[in-house]
Each structure stands twice: as C-alpha cells, then as structure tokens.
Short mmCIF file of C-alpha atoms in Angstrom, two decimals:
data_model
loop_
_atom_site.label_atom_id
_atom_site.label_comp_id
_atom_site.label_asym_id
_atom_site.label_seq_id
_atom_site.Cartn_x
_atom_site.Cartn_y
_atom_site.Cartn_z
CA MET H 1 -27.27 35.27 66.81
CA THR H 2 -28.12 37.07 63.65
CA THR H 3 -24.99 39.17 63.88
CA ARG H 4 -22.81 36.05 64.32
CA ALA H 5 -24.48 34.38 61.35
CA ALA H 6 -23.81 37.41 59.21
CA ALA H 7 -20.20 37.61 60.38
CA VAL H 8 -19.48 34.08 59.31
CA ARG H 9 -19.28 34.09 55.52
CA PRO H 10 -18.83 30.98 53.47
CA ALA H 11 -15.41 30.59 52.00
CA PRO H 12 -15.25 30.81 48.16
CA SER H 13 -15.49 27.39 46.63
CA ALA H 14 -12.42 26.07 44.92
CA PRO H 15 -12.66 25.20 41.18
CA THR H 16 -13.95 21.75 40.70
CA THR H 17 -11.48 20.96 37.95
CA ALA H 18 -7.96 22.15 37.63
CA ARG H 19 -6.77 23.50 34.28
CA ARG H 20 -4.62 20.86 32.64
CA ARG H 21 -1.13 21.95 31.69
CA LEU H 22 -0.25 21.50 28.05
CA ARG H 23 2.82 19.32 28.08
CA PRO H 24 5.56 19.85 25.57
CA GLY H 25 5.24 16.28 24.31
CA ARG H 26 1.56 16.68 23.75
CA LEU H 27 2.10 20.01 21.99
CA GLY H 28 4.58 18.35 19.64
CA VAL H 29 2.19 15.56 18.86
CA HIS H 30 -0.56 17.98 17.98
CA ALA H 31 1.80 20.08 15.87
CA PHE H 32 2.95 17.03 14.00
CA LEU H 33 -0.71 15.79 13.36
CA MET H 34 -1.69 19.25 12.11
CA THR H 35 1.33 19.38 9.81
CA VAL H 36 0.52 15.90 8.44
CA SER H 37 -3.16 16.80 7.96
CA LEU H 38 -2.36 20.04 6.10
CA ALA H 39 0.15 18.19 3.89
CA PHE H 40 -2.62 15.72 2.86
CA LEU H 41 -5.27 18.44 2.41
CA ALA H 42 -3.09 20.81 0.51
CA PRO H 43 -3.35 19.10 -2.93
CA LEU H 44 -7.13 18.79 -2.53
CA VAL H 45 -7.46 22.43 -1.59
CA LEU H 46 -5.29 23.47 -4.42
CA ALA H 47 -7.27 21.41 -6.92
CA VAL H 48 -10.56 22.88 -5.74
CA TYR H 49 -9.11 26.44 -5.85
CA ALA H 50 -7.70 25.86 -9.34
CA SER H 51 -11.01 24.45 -10.60
CA LEU H 52 -12.78 27.67 -9.71
CA ARG H 53 -10.43 29.98 -11.64
CA PRO H 54 -10.04 30.50 -15.44
CA TYR H 55 -6.88 29.01 -16.92
CA ASP H 56 -5.89 32.41 -18.42
CA GLU H 57 -5.80 33.85 -14.98
CA THR H 58 -3.67 31.15 -13.39
CA SER H 59 -1.28 31.08 -16.39
CA GLU H 60 -0.72 34.78 -16.01
CA TYR H 61 -0.65 35.21 -12.21
CA GLY H 62 0.22 31.65 -11.07
CA TYR H 63 -1.77 29.06 -9.14
CA PHE H 64 -0.91 30.61 -5.75
CA SER H 65 -2.04 34.08 -6.57
CA LEU H 66 -5.23 35.73 -5.29
CA PRO H 67 -8.33 35.11 -7.44
CA ARG H 68 -9.76 37.79 -9.73
CA HIS H 69 -12.74 35.78 -10.90
CA LEU H 70 -14.34 32.52 -9.37
CA SER H 71 -17.02 30.37 -11.15
CA LEU H 72 -18.36 26.88 -11.46
CA ASP H 73 -18.09 26.82 -15.26
CA TYR H 74 -15.30 24.27 -15.30
CA TYR H 75 -17.46 21.78 -13.32
CA ARG H 76 -20.29 22.02 -15.91
CA GLN H 77 -17.82 21.68 -18.73
CA ALA H 78 -16.00 18.77 -17.18
CA PHE H 79 -19.20 16.86 -16.57
CA THR H 80 -20.52 17.29 -20.03
CA ASP H 81 -17.40 17.07 -22.07
CA SER H 82 -16.08 13.82 -20.49
CA GLY H 83 -19.43 11.98 -20.52
CA MET H 84 -19.19 11.20 -16.85
CA THR H 85 -22.73 9.90 -16.48
CA LYS H 86 -21.88 6.84 -18.55
CA TYR H 87 -18.65 6.26 -16.75
CA PHE H 88 -20.32 6.59 -13.35
CA VAL H 89 -22.73 3.81 -14.34
CA ASN H 90 -19.87 1.62 -15.51
CA THR H 91 -18.00 2.14 -12.21
CA MET H 92 -21.16 1.34 -10.07
CA ILE H 93 -21.57 -1.91 -12.15
CA ILE H 94 -18.06 -2.94 -11.00
CA ALA H 95 -17.87 -1.47 -7.54
CA VAL H 96 -21.26 -2.27 -6.00
CA PRO H 97 -21.31 -6.04 -6.81
CA GLY H 98 -17.68 -6.30 -6.06
CA VAL H 99 -18.05 -4.87 -2.56
CA LEU H 100 -21.24 -6.81 -1.71
CA VAL H 101 -19.94 -10.20 -2.93
CA THR H 102 -16.56 -9.62 -1.23
CA LEU H 103 -18.07 -8.88 2.16
CA PHE H 104 -20.67 -11.68 1.76
CA LEU H 105 -18.05 -14.36 1.00
CA ALA H 106 -15.53 -12.97 3.44
CA SER H 107 -18.04 -13.06 6.35
CA PHE H 108 -18.80 -16.77 5.64
CA VAL H 109 -15.08 -17.70 5.60
CA ALA H 110 -14.22 -15.55 8.63
CA PHE H 111 -17.05 -17.16 10.64
CA ALA H 112 -15.86 -20.60 9.78
CA LEU H 113 -12.31 -19.85 10.71
CA ALA H 114 -13.06 -17.88 13.93
CA ARG H 115 -16.09 -19.76 15.30
CA LEU H 116 -16.28 -23.34 13.93
CA LYS H 117 -12.82 -24.33 15.09
CA MET H 118 -11.89 -25.78 11.76
CA ARG H 119 -8.77 -27.99 11.53
CA GLY H 120 -6.06 -26.05 9.79
CA GLY H 121 -7.95 -22.80 10.14
CA LEU H 122 -4.89 -20.83 11.15
CA VAL H 123 -2.94 -22.04 8.13
CA LEU H 124 -5.86 -21.11 5.86
CA LEU H 125 -6.09 -17.71 7.42
CA MET H 126 -2.34 -17.25 6.84
CA LEU H 127 -2.82 -18.15 3.16
CA PHE H 128 -5.59 -15.60 2.78
CA THR H 129 -3.34 -13.00 4.38
CA ALA H 130 -0.32 -14.04 2.26
CA GLY H 131 -2.39 -13.51 -0.90
CA ASN H 132 -2.42 -9.79 -0.13
CA LEU H 133 1.33 -9.62 -0.39
CA LEU H 134 1.30 -10.78 -4.11
CA PRO H 135 1.86 -7.86 -6.38
CA GLN H 136 -1.05 -7.42 -8.81
CA GLN H 137 1.12 -6.79 -11.75
CA VAL H 138 2.71 -10.32 -11.48
CA ILE H 139 -0.47 -12.08 -12.67
CA VAL H 140 -1.68 -9.53 -15.24
CA THR H 141 -0.37 -11.65 -18.24
CA PRO H 142 -1.67 -15.08 -16.99
CA LEU H 143 -5.08 -13.66 -16.24
CA TYR H 144 -5.12 -11.90 -19.66
CA VAL H 145 -4.54 -15.25 -21.30
CA VAL H 146 -7.02 -17.20 -19.13
CA PHE H 147 -9.84 -14.69 -19.55
CA ASN H 148 -9.49 -14.69 -23.36
CA ARG H 149 -10.00 -18.55 -23.26
CA ILE H 150 -13.09 -18.61 -20.91
CA PRO H 151 -16.23 -18.57 -23.11
CA LEU H 152 -19.36 -16.73 -21.96
CA PRO H 153 -22.80 -16.57 -23.61
CA TYR H 154 -23.65 -13.44 -25.57
CA TRP H 155 -26.06 -12.12 -22.96
CA MET H 156 -23.14 -12.00 -20.49
CA SER H 157 -20.49 -10.68 -22.71
CA ASP H 158 -20.70 -9.30 -26.16
CA SER H 159 -17.15 -10.53 -26.81
CA MET H 160 -18.27 -14.10 -26.08
CA THR H 161 -15.37 -14.41 -23.58
CA MET H 162 -14.53 -13.27 -20.13
CA PHE H 163 -12.23 -10.69 -21.72
CA ASP H 164 -13.69 -7.21 -22.40
CA SER H 165 -16.52 -7.72 -19.92
CA TYR H 166 -17.33 -6.42 -16.40
CA TRP H 167 -17.22 -10.00 -15.11
CA ALA H 168 -13.46 -10.12 -15.49
CA VAL H 169 -12.86 -6.93 -13.55
CA VAL H 170 -15.36 -7.78 -10.77
CA LEU H 171 -13.88 -11.30 -10.41
CA VAL H 172 -10.38 -9.97 -10.02
CA GLN H 173 -11.42 -7.30 -7.54
CA ILE H 174 -13.18 -9.88 -5.41
CA GLY H 175 -10.22 -12.27 -5.60
CA PHE H 176 -7.70 -9.60 -4.44
CA GLN H 177 -9.78 -8.02 -1.77
CA LEU H 178 -11.20 -11.22 -0.22
CA GLY H 179 -8.10 -12.08 1.77
CA PHE H 180 -7.88 -8.71 3.52
CA CYS H 181 -11.58 -8.82 4.40
CA VAL H 182 -11.23 -12.37 5.77
CA PHE H 183 -8.31 -11.38 7.89
CA VAL H 184 -10.09 -8.37 9.39
CA LEU H 185 -13.45 -10.10 10.01
CA ALA H 186 -11.88 -13.22 11.47
CA ASN H 187 -9.88 -11.38 13.93
CA PHE H 188 -12.88 -9.22 14.89
CA MET H 189 -15.15 -12.28 15.37
CA ARG H 190 -12.53 -13.76 17.70
CA THR H 191 -13.07 -10.86 20.02
CA LEU H 192 -16.86 -11.46 20.39
CA PRO H 193 -17.89 -13.09 23.69
CA GLN H 194 -18.08 -16.84 23.29
CA GLU H 195 -20.88 -16.96 25.82
CA ILE H 196 -23.31 -15.44 23.35
CA LEU H 197 -22.99 -18.33 20.92
CA GLU H 198 -22.98 -20.85 23.77
CA ALA H 199 -26.26 -19.41 25.04
CA ALA H 200 -27.68 -19.55 21.46
CA VAL H 201 -26.64 -23.22 21.08
CA VAL H 202 -28.44 -24.01 24.38
CA ASP H 203 -31.57 -22.31 22.96
CA GLY H 204 -31.36 -24.61 19.90
CA ALA H 205 -29.75 -22.19 17.44
CA GLY H 206 -28.05 -23.92 14.42
CA VAL H 207 -25.00 -22.76 12.59
CA TRP H 208 -26.94 -20.56 10.16
CA THR H 209 -28.75 -18.75 13.10
CA GLN H 210 -25.54 -18.26 14.86
CA PHE H 211 -24.04 -16.70 11.82
CA TRP H 212 -26.91 -14.66 10.36
CA ARG H 213 -28.84 -13.53 13.43
CA ILE H 214 -26.18 -13.31 16.09
CA THR H 215 -22.59 -12.92 14.77
CA LEU H 216 -23.28 -10.81 11.66
CA PRO H 217 -25.26 -7.98 13.47
CA LEU H 218 -22.43 -7.68 15.97
CA CYS H 219 -19.95 -7.26 13.06
CA ARG H 220 -21.81 -4.20 11.71
CA PRO H 221 -18.93 -1.67 12.56
CA ALA H 222 -16.35 -3.89 10.96
CA LEU H 223 -18.45 -4.48 7.87
CA ALA H 224 -19.09 -0.75 7.53
CA ALA H 225 -15.36 0.06 7.77
CA LEU H 226 -14.49 -2.64 5.25
CA GLY H 227 -17.27 -1.54 2.90
CA THR H 228 -16.01 2.01 2.93
CA LEU H 229 -12.44 0.92 2.24
CA GLN H 230 -13.38 -1.60 -0.36
CA PHE H 231 -15.70 0.83 -2.26
CA THR H 232 -12.89 3.44 -2.29
CA TRP H 233 -10.33 0.94 -3.63
CA MET H 234 -12.55 -0.61 -6.30
CA TYR H 235 -13.85 2.82 -7.33
CA ASN H 236 -10.33 4.32 -7.81
CA ASP H 237 -8.91 1.20 -9.55
CA PHE H 238 -7.76 1.76 -13.01
CA LEU H 239 -5.28 -1.00 -13.75
CA TRP H 240 -7.67 -4.03 -14.12
CA ALA H 241 -10.20 -2.14 -16.23
CA LEU H 242 -7.44 -0.89 -18.47
CA VAL H 243 -6.06 -4.48 -18.98
CA PHE H 244 -9.27 -6.43 -19.30
CA ILE H 245 -11.66 -4.03 -21.03
CA SER H 246 -10.94 -2.97 -24.58
CA ASP H 247 -14.29 -1.20 -25.36
CA GLY H 248 -13.98 2.44 -24.40
CA ASP H 249 -17.66 2.63 -23.54
CA LYS H 250 -17.17 0.09 -20.73
CA LEU H 251 -14.29 1.79 -18.91
CA PRO H 252 -14.86 3.14 -15.35
CA ILE H 253 -14.89 6.76 -14.13
CA THR H 254 -11.19 6.94 -13.61
CA SER H 255 -10.75 6.81 -17.41
CA ALA H 256 -13.05 9.72 -17.99
CA LEU H 257 -10.42 12.16 -17.04
CA ASN H 258 -8.42 11.21 -20.09
CA ASN H 259 -11.28 12.64 -22.19
CA LEU H 260 -10.42 16.10 -20.69
CA ARG H 261 -6.87 16.00 -22.00
CA GLY H 262 -6.37 17.62 -25.42
CA GLN H 263 -4.01 16.31 -28.03
CA PHE H 264 -1.85 19.46 -28.07
CA PHE H 265 -3.01 21.36 -24.98
CA THR H 266 -4.40 20.41 -21.58
CA ASP H 267 -6.38 22.82 -19.39
CA TYR H 268 -5.27 21.69 -15.95
CA ASN H 269 -7.99 23.78 -14.24
CA LEU H 270 -10.58 21.80 -16.20
CA LEU H 271 -8.79 18.58 -15.30
CA ALA H 272 -8.83 19.66 -11.57
CA ALA H 273 -12.64 20.19 -11.79
CA GLY H 274 -13.01 16.71 -13.29
CA SER H 275 -10.91 15.19 -10.55
CA VAL H 276 -12.96 16.85 -7.86
CA ILE H 277 -16.23 15.48 -9.39
CA VAL H 278 -14.70 12.03 -9.70
CA ALA H 279 -13.76 12.11 -6.02
CA LEU H 280 -17.26 13.15 -4.77
CA PRO H 281 -18.93 9.59 -4.61
CA THR H 282 -16.21 8.25 -2.29
CA LEU H 283 -16.69 11.33 -0.13
CA VAL H 284 -20.47 10.75 0.00
CA VAL H 285 -19.99 7.08 0.93
CA PHE H 286 -17.66 8.02 3.72
CA MET H 287 -20.06 10.60 5.12
CA LEU H 288 -22.94 8.11 5.09
CA LEU H 289 -20.89 5.45 6.88
CA GLN H 290 -18.71 7.80 8.97
CA ARG H 291 -20.16 6.73 12.39
CA HIS H 292 -19.70 3.05 11.60
CA PHE H 293 -16.35 3.68 9.95
CA ILE H 294 -14.96 5.37 13.00
CA ALA H 295 -16.36 2.72 15.20
CA GLY H 296 -14.61 0.07 13.09
CA LEU H 297 -11.32 1.89 13.36
CA THR H 298 -11.57 1.93 17.22
CA LEU H 299 -12.34 -1.76 17.57
CA GLY H 300 -10.56 -3.36 20.39
CA SER H 301 -9.48 0.02 21.96
CA ASN H 302 -11.64 -0.71 25.00
CA LYS H 303 -13.71 -3.39 26.44
#
C-alpha cells in the first residue's frame, strides 16, 4: 500500500492565470500615449534643466548639451529679484475667493436645476453652458467702461471705483467660470440615486437639509476636481488682471516673470527658474487633491 502511494505522484498544477498576450492594437495605444506624455513633459523637463545651469554654459554649448555645473542659484535669484512673495499674495487674494464663491454658487444653482425640477431648468442650463462659448476678449471693452463707472468706498478700492481693484478681477472670474461648474455639477447630481432624497423627505428633511447634508457630501469628488481646475485657471490667468488693474503692486504672480526680463538682455535660464517657481503652487494643489481629482475624472465610468 505504501509502495502504491509512493508510485502515484500528483501531477504538476497548471498555472492559475495565463499570460496575457500583448496585442498590436494595445501596443500601439501605449506607444501613442507615451509619445504624447513625453511631448507634454519635454518643455517642463527642459525648463527645469535650463534653470539649473549657468547661462554662459548654455550659450556656449547649447541647451541640449551635457551639464558642467548645476546649482540652485537661479531659483534664489528669481525669487528675490522678482518680488514673488508680494505677487503670490495678490494671486491668492484673487484665486481663493474666486474658487470658493464659484463652487458655492454653482452648487446651489446645480441643485436647483437637477433636483428641484424647476420649470425651464433645461433652458437655463443651456444658457449657462452657452456662456462658456463667448470669447472673453469680446467683452473686455464693455467691462472696462462699466467698471470705471461703478463707485466703491475707499476701504474697498483706493481708486474709488471697481476699476483697479481685486473685486473686478474676482467678479469676472466668477462670472466666466460659473457656467462650466453649473454644467458639471448639475449633470453629476442627476446621476445620484433619487431614492436617497426620497428617503430624506420621508424622514422630514427640508430642501436645505437635502442640499447641505445629503447632496453636497456626495458631490465631493466633483467639487474637488472642479476646485483643482478652477484654481489652475484663475491662478494662471493674466488677461483680466492686465486689463482691470493698473497698479503694478496689485498684479498677480503671472506678471512677476516680466520683472526678470531685462531691457536689453534676458537671461532665459533665470526666466526658466522663475517659471518653475510660479508653477509650483498648482502642482501642490493637484497633489493634495489628486485622489479626489482622479475620482472626479472617472465619474460615471461604473455603477
């Protein structure tokens, strides 16, 4: 019996998972995505590489040559020479209230359009969406004239008008970004289960409770994705501040790079270091909200 048991050996187990074949179509998709990614990353990598090298070295050997000397001197010089601290504060005064007020108002409007079954809600949503198609440059002159005629007290604007104040830039940013946020939030709120609000109504929840304690927490991924995009757009905007602010001390961070340009000569390595410093806050915001941002991008991909 022992001999028979020893003679019968268990057959080798087959692999539990078969190795997937790499299809030519999938290989082509990956190659295309890698090419596009490298094309987008190449300018950023070149800017970082140039900011670490002296200008004399790049002018002699070229930007694509191997480095002889690397340092962070340009970053220190760019931060001090351009006065970026002041411009960073100016940008935060514009971007932070602009993002918060835009998301706050957009969530109210989106909830009313998606959940309260307003008459003419679809037409109103189409109007909000159509507002995004209007070129910004078209209304620069009318807004310039209007803001010069709107009086403000001195504690709100030292120019005594809406012109040459942060209020003008923030108001325009909110007006232009509100339509896009309403469109995204309204469509997301439509995907939320109706049974949740019906159960809340049965429990005695009013409209405010349905919005603030039920719907808004469920919209956290969409709000995080929109917040990241809105902060990036308002942070990088230069047109409205250039048009509506005449005092150089009130300009945002995007204008600080002009201080690094000389009258007769421009050190582009120094300018590259300043550009990298300017881009850092948006990178930090994205890293902090990365999980929610990716979740917002994949909304509706599965149930």
